Coordinates of C-alpha atoms in Angstrom, one line a residue:
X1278 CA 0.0 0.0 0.0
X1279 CA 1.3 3.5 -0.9
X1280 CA 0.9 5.8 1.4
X1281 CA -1.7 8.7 0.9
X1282 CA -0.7 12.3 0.3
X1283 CA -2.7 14.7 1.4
X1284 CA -3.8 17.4 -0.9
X1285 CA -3.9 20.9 0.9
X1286 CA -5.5 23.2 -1.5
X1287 CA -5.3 27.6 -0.6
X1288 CA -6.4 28.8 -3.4
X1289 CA -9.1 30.5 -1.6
X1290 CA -6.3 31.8 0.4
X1291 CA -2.7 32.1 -1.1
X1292 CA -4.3 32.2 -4.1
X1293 CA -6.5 35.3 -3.6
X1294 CA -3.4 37.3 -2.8
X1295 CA -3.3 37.7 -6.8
X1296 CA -3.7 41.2 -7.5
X1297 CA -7.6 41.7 -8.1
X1298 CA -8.2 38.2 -7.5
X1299 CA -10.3 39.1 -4.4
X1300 CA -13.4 36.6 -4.6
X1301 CA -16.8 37.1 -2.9
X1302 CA -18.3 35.2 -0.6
X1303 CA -20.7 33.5 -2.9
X1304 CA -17.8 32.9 -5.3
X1305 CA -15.8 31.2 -2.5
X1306 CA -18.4 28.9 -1.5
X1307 CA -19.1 28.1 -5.4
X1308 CA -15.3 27.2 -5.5
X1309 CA -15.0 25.5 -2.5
X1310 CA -17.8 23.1 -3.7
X1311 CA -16.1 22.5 -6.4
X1312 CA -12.8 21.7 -4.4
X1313 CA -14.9 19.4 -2.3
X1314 CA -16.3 17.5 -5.7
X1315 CA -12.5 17.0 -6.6
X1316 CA -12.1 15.2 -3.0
X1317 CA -9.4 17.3 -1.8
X1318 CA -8.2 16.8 1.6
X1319 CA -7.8 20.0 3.6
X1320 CA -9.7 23.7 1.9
X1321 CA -7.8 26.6 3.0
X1322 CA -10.7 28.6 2.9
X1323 CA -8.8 32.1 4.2
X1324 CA -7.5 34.2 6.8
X1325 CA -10.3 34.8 9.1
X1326 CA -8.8 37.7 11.0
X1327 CA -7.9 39.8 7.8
X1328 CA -11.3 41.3 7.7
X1329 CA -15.1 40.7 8.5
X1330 CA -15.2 39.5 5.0
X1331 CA -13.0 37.0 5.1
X1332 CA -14.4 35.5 8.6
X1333 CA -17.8 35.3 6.7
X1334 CA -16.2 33.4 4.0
X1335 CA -14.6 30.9 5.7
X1336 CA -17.4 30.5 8.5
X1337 CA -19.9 30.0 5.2
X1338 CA -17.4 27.5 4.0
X1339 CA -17.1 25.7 7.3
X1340 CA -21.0 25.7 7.0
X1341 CA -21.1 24.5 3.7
X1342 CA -18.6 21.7 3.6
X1343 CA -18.8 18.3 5.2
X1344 CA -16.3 15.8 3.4
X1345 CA -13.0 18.0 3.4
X1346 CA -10.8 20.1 6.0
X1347 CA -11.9 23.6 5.9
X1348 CA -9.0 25.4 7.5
X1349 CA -8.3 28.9 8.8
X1350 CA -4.7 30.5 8.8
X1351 CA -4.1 32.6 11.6
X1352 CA -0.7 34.6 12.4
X1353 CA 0.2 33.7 16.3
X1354 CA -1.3 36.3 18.4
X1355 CA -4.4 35.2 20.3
X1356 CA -6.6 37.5 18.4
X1357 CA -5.8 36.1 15.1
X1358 CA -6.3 32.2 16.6
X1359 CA -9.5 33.2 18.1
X1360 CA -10.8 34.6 15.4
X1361 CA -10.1 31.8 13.0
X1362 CA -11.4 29.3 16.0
X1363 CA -14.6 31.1 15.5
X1364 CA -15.1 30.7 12.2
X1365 CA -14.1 27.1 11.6
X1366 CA -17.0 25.9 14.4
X1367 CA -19.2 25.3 12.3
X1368 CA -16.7 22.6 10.0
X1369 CA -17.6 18.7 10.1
X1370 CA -13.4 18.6 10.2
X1371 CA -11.9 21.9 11.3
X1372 CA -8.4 23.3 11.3
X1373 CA -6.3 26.1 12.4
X1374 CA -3.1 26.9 10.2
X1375 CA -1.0 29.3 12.8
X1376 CA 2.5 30.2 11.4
X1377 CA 5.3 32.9 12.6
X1378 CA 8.8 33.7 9.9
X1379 CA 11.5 31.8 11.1
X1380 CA 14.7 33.5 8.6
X1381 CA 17.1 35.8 9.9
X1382 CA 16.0 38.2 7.8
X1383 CA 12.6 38.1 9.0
X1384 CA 13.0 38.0 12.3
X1385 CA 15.1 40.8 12.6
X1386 CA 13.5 42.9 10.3
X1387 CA 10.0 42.3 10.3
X1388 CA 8.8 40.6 13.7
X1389 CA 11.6 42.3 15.6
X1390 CA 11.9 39.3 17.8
X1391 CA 15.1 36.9 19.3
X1392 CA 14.8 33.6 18.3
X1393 CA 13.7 32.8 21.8
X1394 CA 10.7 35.2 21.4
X1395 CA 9.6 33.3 17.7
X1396 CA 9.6 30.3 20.1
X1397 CA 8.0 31.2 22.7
X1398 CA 5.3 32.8 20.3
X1399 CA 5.3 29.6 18.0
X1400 CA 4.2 27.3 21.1
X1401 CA 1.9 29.6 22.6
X1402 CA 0.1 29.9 19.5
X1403 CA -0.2 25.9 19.3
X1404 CA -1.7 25.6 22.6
X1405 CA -4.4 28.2 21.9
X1406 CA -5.4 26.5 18.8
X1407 CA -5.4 23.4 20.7
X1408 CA -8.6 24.9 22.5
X1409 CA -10.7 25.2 19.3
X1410 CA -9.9 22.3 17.6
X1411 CA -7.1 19.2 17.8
X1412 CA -6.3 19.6 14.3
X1413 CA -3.6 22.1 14.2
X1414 CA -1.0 22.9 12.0
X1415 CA 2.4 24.7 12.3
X1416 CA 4.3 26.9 9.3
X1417 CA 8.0 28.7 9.3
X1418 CA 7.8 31.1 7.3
X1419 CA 10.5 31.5 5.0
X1420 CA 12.2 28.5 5.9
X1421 CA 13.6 27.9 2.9
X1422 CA 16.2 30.9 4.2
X1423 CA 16.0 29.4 7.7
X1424 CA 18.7 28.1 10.0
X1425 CA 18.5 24.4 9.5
X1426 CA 19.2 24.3 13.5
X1427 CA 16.8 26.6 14.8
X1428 CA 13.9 25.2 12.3
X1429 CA 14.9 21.5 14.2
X1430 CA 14.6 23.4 17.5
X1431 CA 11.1 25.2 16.7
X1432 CA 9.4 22.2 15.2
X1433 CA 10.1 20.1 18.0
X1434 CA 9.1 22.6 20.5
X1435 CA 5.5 22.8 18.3
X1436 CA 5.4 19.2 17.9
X1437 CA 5.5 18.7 21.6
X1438 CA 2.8 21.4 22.1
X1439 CA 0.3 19.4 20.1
X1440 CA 0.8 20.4 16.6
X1441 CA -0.4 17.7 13.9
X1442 CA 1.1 18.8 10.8
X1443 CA 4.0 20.6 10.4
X1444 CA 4.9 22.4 7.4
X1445 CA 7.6 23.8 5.5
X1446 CA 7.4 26.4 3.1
X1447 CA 9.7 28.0 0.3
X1448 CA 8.0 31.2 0.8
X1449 CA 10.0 33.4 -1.8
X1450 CA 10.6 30.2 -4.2
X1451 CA 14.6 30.5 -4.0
X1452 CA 15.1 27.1 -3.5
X1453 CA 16.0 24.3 -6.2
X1454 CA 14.8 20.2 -6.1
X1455 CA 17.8 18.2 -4.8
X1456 CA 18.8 21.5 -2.0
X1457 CA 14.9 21.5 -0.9
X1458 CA 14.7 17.6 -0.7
X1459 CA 17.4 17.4 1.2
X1460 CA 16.4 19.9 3.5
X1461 CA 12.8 18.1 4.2
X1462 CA 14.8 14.8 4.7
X1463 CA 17.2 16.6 7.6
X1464 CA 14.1 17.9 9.3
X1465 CA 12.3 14.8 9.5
X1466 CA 15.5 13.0 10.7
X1467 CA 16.4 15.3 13.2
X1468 CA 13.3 16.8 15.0
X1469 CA 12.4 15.1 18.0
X1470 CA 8.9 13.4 17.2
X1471 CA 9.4 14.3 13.9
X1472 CA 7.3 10.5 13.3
X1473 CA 4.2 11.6 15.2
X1474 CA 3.2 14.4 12.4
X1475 CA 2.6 15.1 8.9
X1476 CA 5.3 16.7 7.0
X1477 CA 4.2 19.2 4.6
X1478 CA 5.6 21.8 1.7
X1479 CA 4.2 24.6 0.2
X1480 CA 6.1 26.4 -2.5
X1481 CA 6.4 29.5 -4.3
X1482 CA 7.3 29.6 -8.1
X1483 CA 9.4 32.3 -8.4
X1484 CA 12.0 30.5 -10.4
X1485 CA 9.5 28.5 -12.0
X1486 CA 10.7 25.3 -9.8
X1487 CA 7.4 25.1 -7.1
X1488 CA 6.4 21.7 -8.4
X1489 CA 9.7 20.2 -9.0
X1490 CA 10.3 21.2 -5.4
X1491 CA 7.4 20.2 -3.9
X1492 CA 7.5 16.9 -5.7
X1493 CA 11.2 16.6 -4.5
X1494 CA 9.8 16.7 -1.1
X1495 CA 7.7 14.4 -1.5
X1496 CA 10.3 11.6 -2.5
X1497 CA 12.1 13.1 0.3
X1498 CA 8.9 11.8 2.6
X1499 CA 6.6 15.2 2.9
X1500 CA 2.8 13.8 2.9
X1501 CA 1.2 16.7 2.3
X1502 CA 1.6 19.0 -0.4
X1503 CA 0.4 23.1 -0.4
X1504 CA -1.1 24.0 -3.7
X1505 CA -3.5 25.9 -5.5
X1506 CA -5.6 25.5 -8.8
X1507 CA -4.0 27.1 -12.1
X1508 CA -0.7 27.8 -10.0
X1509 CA -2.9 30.5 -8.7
X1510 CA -1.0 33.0 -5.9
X1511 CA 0.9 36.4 -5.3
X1512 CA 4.1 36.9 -7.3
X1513 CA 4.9 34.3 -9.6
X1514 CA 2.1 31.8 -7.7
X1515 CA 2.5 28.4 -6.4
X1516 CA 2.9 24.9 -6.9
X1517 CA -0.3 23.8 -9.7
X1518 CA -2.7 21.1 -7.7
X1519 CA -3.0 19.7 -11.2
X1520 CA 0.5 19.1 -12.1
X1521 CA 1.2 17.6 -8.0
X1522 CA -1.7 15.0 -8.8
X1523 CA -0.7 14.2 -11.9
X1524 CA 2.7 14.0 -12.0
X1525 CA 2.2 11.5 -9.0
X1526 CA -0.6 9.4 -10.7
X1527 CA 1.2 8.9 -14.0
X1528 CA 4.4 8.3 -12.5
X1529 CA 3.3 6.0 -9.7
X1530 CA 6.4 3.8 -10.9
X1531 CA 8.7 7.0 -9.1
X1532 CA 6.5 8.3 -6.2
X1533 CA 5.6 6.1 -3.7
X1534 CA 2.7 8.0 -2.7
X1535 CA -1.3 8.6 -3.8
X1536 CA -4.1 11.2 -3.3
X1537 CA -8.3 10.6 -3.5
X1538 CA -8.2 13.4 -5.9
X1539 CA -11.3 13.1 -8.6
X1540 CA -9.2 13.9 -11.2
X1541 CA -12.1 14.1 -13.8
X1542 CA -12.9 17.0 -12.1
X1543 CA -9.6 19.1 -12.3
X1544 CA -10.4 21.1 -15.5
X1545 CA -13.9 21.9 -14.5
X1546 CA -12.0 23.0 -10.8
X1547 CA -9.6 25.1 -13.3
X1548 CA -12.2 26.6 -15.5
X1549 CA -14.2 27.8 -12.7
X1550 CA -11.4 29.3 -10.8
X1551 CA -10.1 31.5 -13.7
X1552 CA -13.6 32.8 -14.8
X1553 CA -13.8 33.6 -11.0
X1554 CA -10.7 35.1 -10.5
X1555 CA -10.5 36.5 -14.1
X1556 CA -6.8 35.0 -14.9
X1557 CA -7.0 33.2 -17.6
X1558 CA -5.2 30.0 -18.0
X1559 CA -2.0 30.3 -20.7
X1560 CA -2.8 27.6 -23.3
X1561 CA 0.5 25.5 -22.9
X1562 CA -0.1 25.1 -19.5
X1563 CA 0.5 21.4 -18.4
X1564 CA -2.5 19.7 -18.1
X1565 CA -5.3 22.7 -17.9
X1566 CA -4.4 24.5 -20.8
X1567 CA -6.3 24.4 -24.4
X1568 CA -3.0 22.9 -25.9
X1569 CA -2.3 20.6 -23.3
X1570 CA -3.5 17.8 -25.8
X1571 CA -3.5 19.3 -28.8
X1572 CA -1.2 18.2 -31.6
X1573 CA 0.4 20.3 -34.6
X1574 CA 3.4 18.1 -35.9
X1575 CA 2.1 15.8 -38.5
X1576 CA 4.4 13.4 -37.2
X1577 CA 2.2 13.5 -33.9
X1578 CA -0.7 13.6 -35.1
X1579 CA 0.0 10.2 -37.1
X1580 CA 1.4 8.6 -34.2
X1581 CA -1.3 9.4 -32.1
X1582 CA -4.4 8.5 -34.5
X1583 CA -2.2 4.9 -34.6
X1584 CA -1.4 4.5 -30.5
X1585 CA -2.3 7.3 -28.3
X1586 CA 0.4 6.1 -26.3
X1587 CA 3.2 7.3 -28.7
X1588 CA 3.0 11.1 -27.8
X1589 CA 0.5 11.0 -25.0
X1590 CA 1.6 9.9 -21.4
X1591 CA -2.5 10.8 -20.0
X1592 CA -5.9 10.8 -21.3
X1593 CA -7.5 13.9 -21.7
X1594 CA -10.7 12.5 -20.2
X1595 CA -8.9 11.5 -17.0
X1596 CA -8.2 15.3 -16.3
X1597 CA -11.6 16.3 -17.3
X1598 CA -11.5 17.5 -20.8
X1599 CA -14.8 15.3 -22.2
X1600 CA -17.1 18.8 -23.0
X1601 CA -19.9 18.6 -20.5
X1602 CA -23.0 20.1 -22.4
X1603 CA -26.6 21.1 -21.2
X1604 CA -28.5 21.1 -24.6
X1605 CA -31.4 23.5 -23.8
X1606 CA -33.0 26.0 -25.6
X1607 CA -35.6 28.7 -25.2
X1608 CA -38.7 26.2 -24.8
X1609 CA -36.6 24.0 -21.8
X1610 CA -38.2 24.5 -18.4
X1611 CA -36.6 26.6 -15.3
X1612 CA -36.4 22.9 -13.5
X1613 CA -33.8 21.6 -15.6
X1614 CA -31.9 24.9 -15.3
X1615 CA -32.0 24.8 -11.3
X1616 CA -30.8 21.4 -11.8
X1617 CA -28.4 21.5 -13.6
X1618 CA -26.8 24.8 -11.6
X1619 CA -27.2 22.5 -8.5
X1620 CA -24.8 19.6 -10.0
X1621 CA -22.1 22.5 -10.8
X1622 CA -22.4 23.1 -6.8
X1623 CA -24.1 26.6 -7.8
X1624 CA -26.7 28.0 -5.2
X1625 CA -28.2 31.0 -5.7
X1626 CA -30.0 32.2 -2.4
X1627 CA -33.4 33.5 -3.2
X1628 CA -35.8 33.5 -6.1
X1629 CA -34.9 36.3 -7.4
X1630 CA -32.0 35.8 -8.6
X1631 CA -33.0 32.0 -9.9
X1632 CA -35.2 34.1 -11.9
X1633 CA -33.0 36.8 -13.0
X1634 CA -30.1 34.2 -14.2
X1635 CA -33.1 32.6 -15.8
X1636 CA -34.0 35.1 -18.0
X1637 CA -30.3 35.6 -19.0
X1638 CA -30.3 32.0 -19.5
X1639 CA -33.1 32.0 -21.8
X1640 CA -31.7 35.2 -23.9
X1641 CA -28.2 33.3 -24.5
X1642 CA -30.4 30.2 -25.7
X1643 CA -32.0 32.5 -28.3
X1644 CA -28.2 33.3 -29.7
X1645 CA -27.1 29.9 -29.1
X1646 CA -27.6 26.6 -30.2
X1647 CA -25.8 24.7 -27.5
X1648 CA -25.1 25.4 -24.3
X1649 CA -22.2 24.3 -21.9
X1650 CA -21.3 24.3 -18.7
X1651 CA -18.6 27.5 -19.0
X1652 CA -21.6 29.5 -20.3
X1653 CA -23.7 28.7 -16.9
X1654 CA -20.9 29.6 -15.1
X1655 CA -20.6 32.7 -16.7
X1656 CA -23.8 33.7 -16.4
X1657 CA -24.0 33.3 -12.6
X1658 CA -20.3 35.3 -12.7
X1659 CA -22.6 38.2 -14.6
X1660 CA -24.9 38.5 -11.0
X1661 CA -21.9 38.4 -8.6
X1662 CA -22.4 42.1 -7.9
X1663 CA -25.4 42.5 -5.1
X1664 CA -27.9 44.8 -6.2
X1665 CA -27.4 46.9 -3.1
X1666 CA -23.7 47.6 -4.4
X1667 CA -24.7 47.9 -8.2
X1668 CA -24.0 51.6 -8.8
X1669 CA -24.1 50.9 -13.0
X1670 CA -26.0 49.2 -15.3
X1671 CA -25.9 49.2 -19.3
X1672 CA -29.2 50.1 -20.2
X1673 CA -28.4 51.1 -24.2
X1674 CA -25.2 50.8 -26.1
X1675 CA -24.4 51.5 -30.1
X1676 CA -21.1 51.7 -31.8
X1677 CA -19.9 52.7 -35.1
X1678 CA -17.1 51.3 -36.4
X1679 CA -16.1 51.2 -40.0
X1680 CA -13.1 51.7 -42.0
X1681 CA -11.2 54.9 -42.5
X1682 CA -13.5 56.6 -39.7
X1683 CA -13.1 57.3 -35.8
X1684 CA -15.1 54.5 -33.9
X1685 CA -17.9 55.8 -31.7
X1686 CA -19.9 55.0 -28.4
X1687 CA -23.3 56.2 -27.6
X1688 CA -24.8 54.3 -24.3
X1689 CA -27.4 54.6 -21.6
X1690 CA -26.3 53.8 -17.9
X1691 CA -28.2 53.4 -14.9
X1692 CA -26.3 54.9 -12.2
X1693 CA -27.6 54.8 -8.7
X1694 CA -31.3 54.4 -10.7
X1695 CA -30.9 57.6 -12.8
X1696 CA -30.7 57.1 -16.2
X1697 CA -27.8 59.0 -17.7
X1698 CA -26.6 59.3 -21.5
X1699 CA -22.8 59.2 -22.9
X1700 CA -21.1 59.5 -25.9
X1701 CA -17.1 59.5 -26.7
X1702 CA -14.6 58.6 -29.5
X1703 CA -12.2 56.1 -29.2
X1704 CA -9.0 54.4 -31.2
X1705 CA -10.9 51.5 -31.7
X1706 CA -14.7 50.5 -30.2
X1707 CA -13.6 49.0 -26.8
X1708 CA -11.9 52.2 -26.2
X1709 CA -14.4 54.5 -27.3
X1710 CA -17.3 52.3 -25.0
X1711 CA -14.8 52.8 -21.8
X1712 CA -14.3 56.3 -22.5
X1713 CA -18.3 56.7 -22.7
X1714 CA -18.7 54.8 -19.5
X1715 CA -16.2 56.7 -17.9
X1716 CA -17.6 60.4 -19.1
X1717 CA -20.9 59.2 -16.4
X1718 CA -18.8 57.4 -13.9
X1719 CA -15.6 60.0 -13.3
X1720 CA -14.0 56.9 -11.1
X1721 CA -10.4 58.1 -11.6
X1722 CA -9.0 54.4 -12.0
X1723 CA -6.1 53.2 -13.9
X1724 CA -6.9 50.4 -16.2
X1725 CA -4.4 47.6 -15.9
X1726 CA -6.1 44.4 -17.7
X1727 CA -8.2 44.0 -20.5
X1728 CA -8.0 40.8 -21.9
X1729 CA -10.6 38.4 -23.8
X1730 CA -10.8 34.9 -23.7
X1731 CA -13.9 32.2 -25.6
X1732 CA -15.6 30.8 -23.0
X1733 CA -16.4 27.8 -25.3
X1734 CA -15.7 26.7 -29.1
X1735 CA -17.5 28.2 -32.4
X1736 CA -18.1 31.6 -33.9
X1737 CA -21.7 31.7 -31.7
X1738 CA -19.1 31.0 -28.5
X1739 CA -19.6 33.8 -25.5
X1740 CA -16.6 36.0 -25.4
X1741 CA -15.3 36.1 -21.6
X1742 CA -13.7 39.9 -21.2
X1743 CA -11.5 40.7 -17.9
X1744 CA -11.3 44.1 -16.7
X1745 CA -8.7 44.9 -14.3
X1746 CA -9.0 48.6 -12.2
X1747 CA -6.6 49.9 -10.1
X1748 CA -7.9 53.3 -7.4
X1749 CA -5.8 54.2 -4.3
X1750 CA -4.4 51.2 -4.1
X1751 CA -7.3 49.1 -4.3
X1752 CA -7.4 46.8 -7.0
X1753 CA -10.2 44.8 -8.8
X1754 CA -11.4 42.2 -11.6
X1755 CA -14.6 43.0 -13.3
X1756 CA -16.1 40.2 -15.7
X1757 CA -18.2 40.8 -18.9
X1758 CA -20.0 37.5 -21.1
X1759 CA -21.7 38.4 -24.3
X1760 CA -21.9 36.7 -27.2
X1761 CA -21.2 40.2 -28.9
X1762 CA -17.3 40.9 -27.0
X1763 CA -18.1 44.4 -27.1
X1764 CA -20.9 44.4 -24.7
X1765 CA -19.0 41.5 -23.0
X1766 CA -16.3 44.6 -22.9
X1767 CA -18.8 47.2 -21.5
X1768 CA -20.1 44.6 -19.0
X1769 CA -16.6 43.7 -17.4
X1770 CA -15.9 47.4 -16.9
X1771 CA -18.9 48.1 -15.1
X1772 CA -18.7 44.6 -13.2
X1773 CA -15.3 46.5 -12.0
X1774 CA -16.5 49.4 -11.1
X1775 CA -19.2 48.0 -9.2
X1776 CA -16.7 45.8 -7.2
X1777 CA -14.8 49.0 -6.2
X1778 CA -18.1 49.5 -3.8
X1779 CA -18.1 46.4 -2.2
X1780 CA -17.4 46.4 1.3
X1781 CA -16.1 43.0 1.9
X1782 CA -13.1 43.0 -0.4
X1783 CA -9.8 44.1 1.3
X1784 CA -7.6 46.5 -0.4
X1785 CA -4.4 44.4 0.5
X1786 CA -4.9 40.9 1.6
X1787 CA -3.2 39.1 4.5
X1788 CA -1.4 36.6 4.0
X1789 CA 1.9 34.4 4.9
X1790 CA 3.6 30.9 4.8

């Protein structure tokens, strides 16, 4: 029997800390469902203590989830632990993720604190999480920089204190395979009770190496691996969930581990995360991107129509790739649409909204002759905005476009229920709609993203448009779906805008490890 690795997903967490990646509460639960389909282990859902927000996320998650870990980090001061205690009450499986920096650097520079302090901090921290739930885990962060002798001394200290899992993280990604293998194997040889916990990783990709290094710890005898979906994280991200499972499941011959990961579900999972989060997914990327099984060469593409084998080491169904598709039209009843929402683990909480996606339903239907998964998802992503915080709405919208002459916008907008009409010129008819929209609104942001992506295959496919603002400091994603990408375009930007009033999105989020 190999032994099981545990899959540790934060891409609720870590993976927020993406600039404008901020996700709602609604959209965390609708991704944490989705995670929980997939049969991952532990859901980080967030850091409870960063703001009210983020407690009511990760309390709705807890409430939500019964088969995985729903998990809270916390820094080490009592407020933090409570707080995240609080919120994970609720969780059929509850756990609190408490972690302090550990480098030179950061101890001196950022904490302020002697060694003996991060100790003393470290085990204190243990034994207050301790009171809210036995599942407790312990991070250095930055202990990839660490001294290989203090990290011994602080693990063992935690692990006597009661800690569970203890894990080690390349928190600036500096570190390379063999040098962060090795260090994992040290650790778990030297630390007193080192064989009464779970060794994890989690690992940045700064230098591109976060699943070579996680997997290196792994054969090195971590069994439990930090990830996120897409590779999704601040900086440069972290180690892909998709790559850790699949690297281990088609090279079972190498790694003498395995995970309960659904991994039909892992391109649904990545789909959902980057219409969410609006980063789209490059199309080389291993596994989840569009090319991941697509073959050019000639030379391929005969060897693989003779044995699939000969240039393909999975199956694209394995990962997910078989399209799912909901073949309704403008005569199928609002049943089968609830239904079929409900199987993609989304809720929407009153009748309302049922009936408003619905409608929105029934008008893409009428462009449309199929209609897949992606597009439901996109149409709940449409309604993410509460009506209480929906400052704008496109009422009207024309543009002119044509050869040889200046593109033009003229639009209606509803802005805080007054209607309100705007016209502007533009270098092409994206940039004359904005320039309209922005002649009502005034908002004073800097535009940082634009970028369009098909949701699904054809010339009738809904074009996915990601709008990225930036205002004192704050920055957020705004998504847009139309099968016309210029309304899609109009929709994203106001979708933005409309984000900018919503209360529970932090302008910097907390984060660590």
């Amino acid at each position: 029997m190999k032994d099981h690795l545990v899959i540790f997903d934060t891409t609720l967490r870590d993976g927020e800390q993406s600039p404008g990646a901020a996700m709602s509460k609604e959209e965390k639960l609708r991704v944490a469902r989705q995670l929980e389909r997939m049969k991952v282990d532990v859901i980080e859902a967030g850091f409870a203590a960063a703001s009210p927000g983020d407690f009511e996320a990760v309390r709705g998650i807890a409430e939500t989830i019964r088969e995985s870990t729903v998990c809270s980090l916390a820094r080490t001061g009592f407020d933090d632990i409570d707080r995240a205690g609080e919120a994970i009450k609720p969780a059929a499986r509850g756990r609190i993720h408490t972690f302090i920096a550990t480098s030179p650097i950061h101890m001196e520079k950022k904490l302020r604190m002697s060694p003996d302090q991060v100790v003393e901090a470290a085990v204190a921290a243990v034994k207050r999480a301790l009171t809210h739930t036995e599942d407790v885990e312990f991070s250095a962060e930055d202990a990839g920089r660490s001294d290989i002798d203090f990290l011994c001394r602080i693990f063992g200290a935690v692990i006597q204190a009661g800690a569970r899992t203890i894990n080690v993280p390349d928190t600036v990604g500096y570190s390379v395979p063999e040098q962060w293998g090795a260090r994992i194997r040290t650790l778990i040889e030297r630390v007193p009770g080192a064989d009464k916990v779970i060794w994890s990783t989690h690992c940045h990709n700064d230098l591109g190496m976060a699943v070579a290094n996680s997997l290196a710890a792994v054969v090195a005898g971590a069994r439990q691996v930090e990830c996120t979906m897409n590779g999704l994280g601040e900086r440069a991200g972290n180690a892909s969930l998709e790559e850790i499972v699949m690297a281990v499941r088609t090279r079972s011959d190498h790694f003498p581990v395995q995970t309960r990961i659904d991994a039909t579900q892992i391109v649904p999972a990545s789909k959902l995360v980057s219409q969410i989060t609006g980063y789209p997914v490059q199309p080389n990327k291993a596994i989840v991107g569009a090319n991941a099984f697509a073959h050019e060469s000639g030379i391929h593409q005969d060897g693989v129509l003779k044995h699939r084998e000969t240039y393909e080491i999975m199956r694209a169904e394995d990962v997910g790739w078989a399209r799912n598709k909901l073949v309704l039209g403008k005569l199928s009843g609002r049943n089968a649409f609830k239904t079929r929402l409900a199987e993609l683990g989304i809720v929407l909480e009153s009748e309302e909204r049922i009936n408003q996606a619905f409608a929105r339903f029934k008008e893409l239907a009428d462009k449309k002759q199929e209609i897949f998964d992606e597009d439901l998802h996109a149409l709940v992503s449409d309604d993410a905005v509460p009506p209480e915080h929906e400052r704008y709405k496109l009422a009207y919208l024309r543009v002119c476009s044509e050869i040889g002459e200046t593109p033009k916008a003229t639009l209606t907008l509803i802005q805080d229920g007054i209607e309100q009409k705007a016209e502007a010129t533009g270098s092409g008819p994206v940039d004359a709609t904005f320039k309209a929209i922005e002649t009502v609104a005034q908002s004073q942001t800097e535009l940082l993203l634009y970028s369009v992506n098909a949701i699904t295959t054809g010339t009738d496919a809904q074009g996915e448009v990601t709008v990225r603002l930036a205002r004192g400091g704050r920055v957020v994603n705004g998504n847009g779906a139309d099968t016309d990408i210029i309304i899609a375009s109009a929709k994203a930007y106001l979708n933005a805008l409309n984000r900018l009033h919503l209360p529970e999105e932090r302008i910097n989020p907390q984060g660590g490890v």
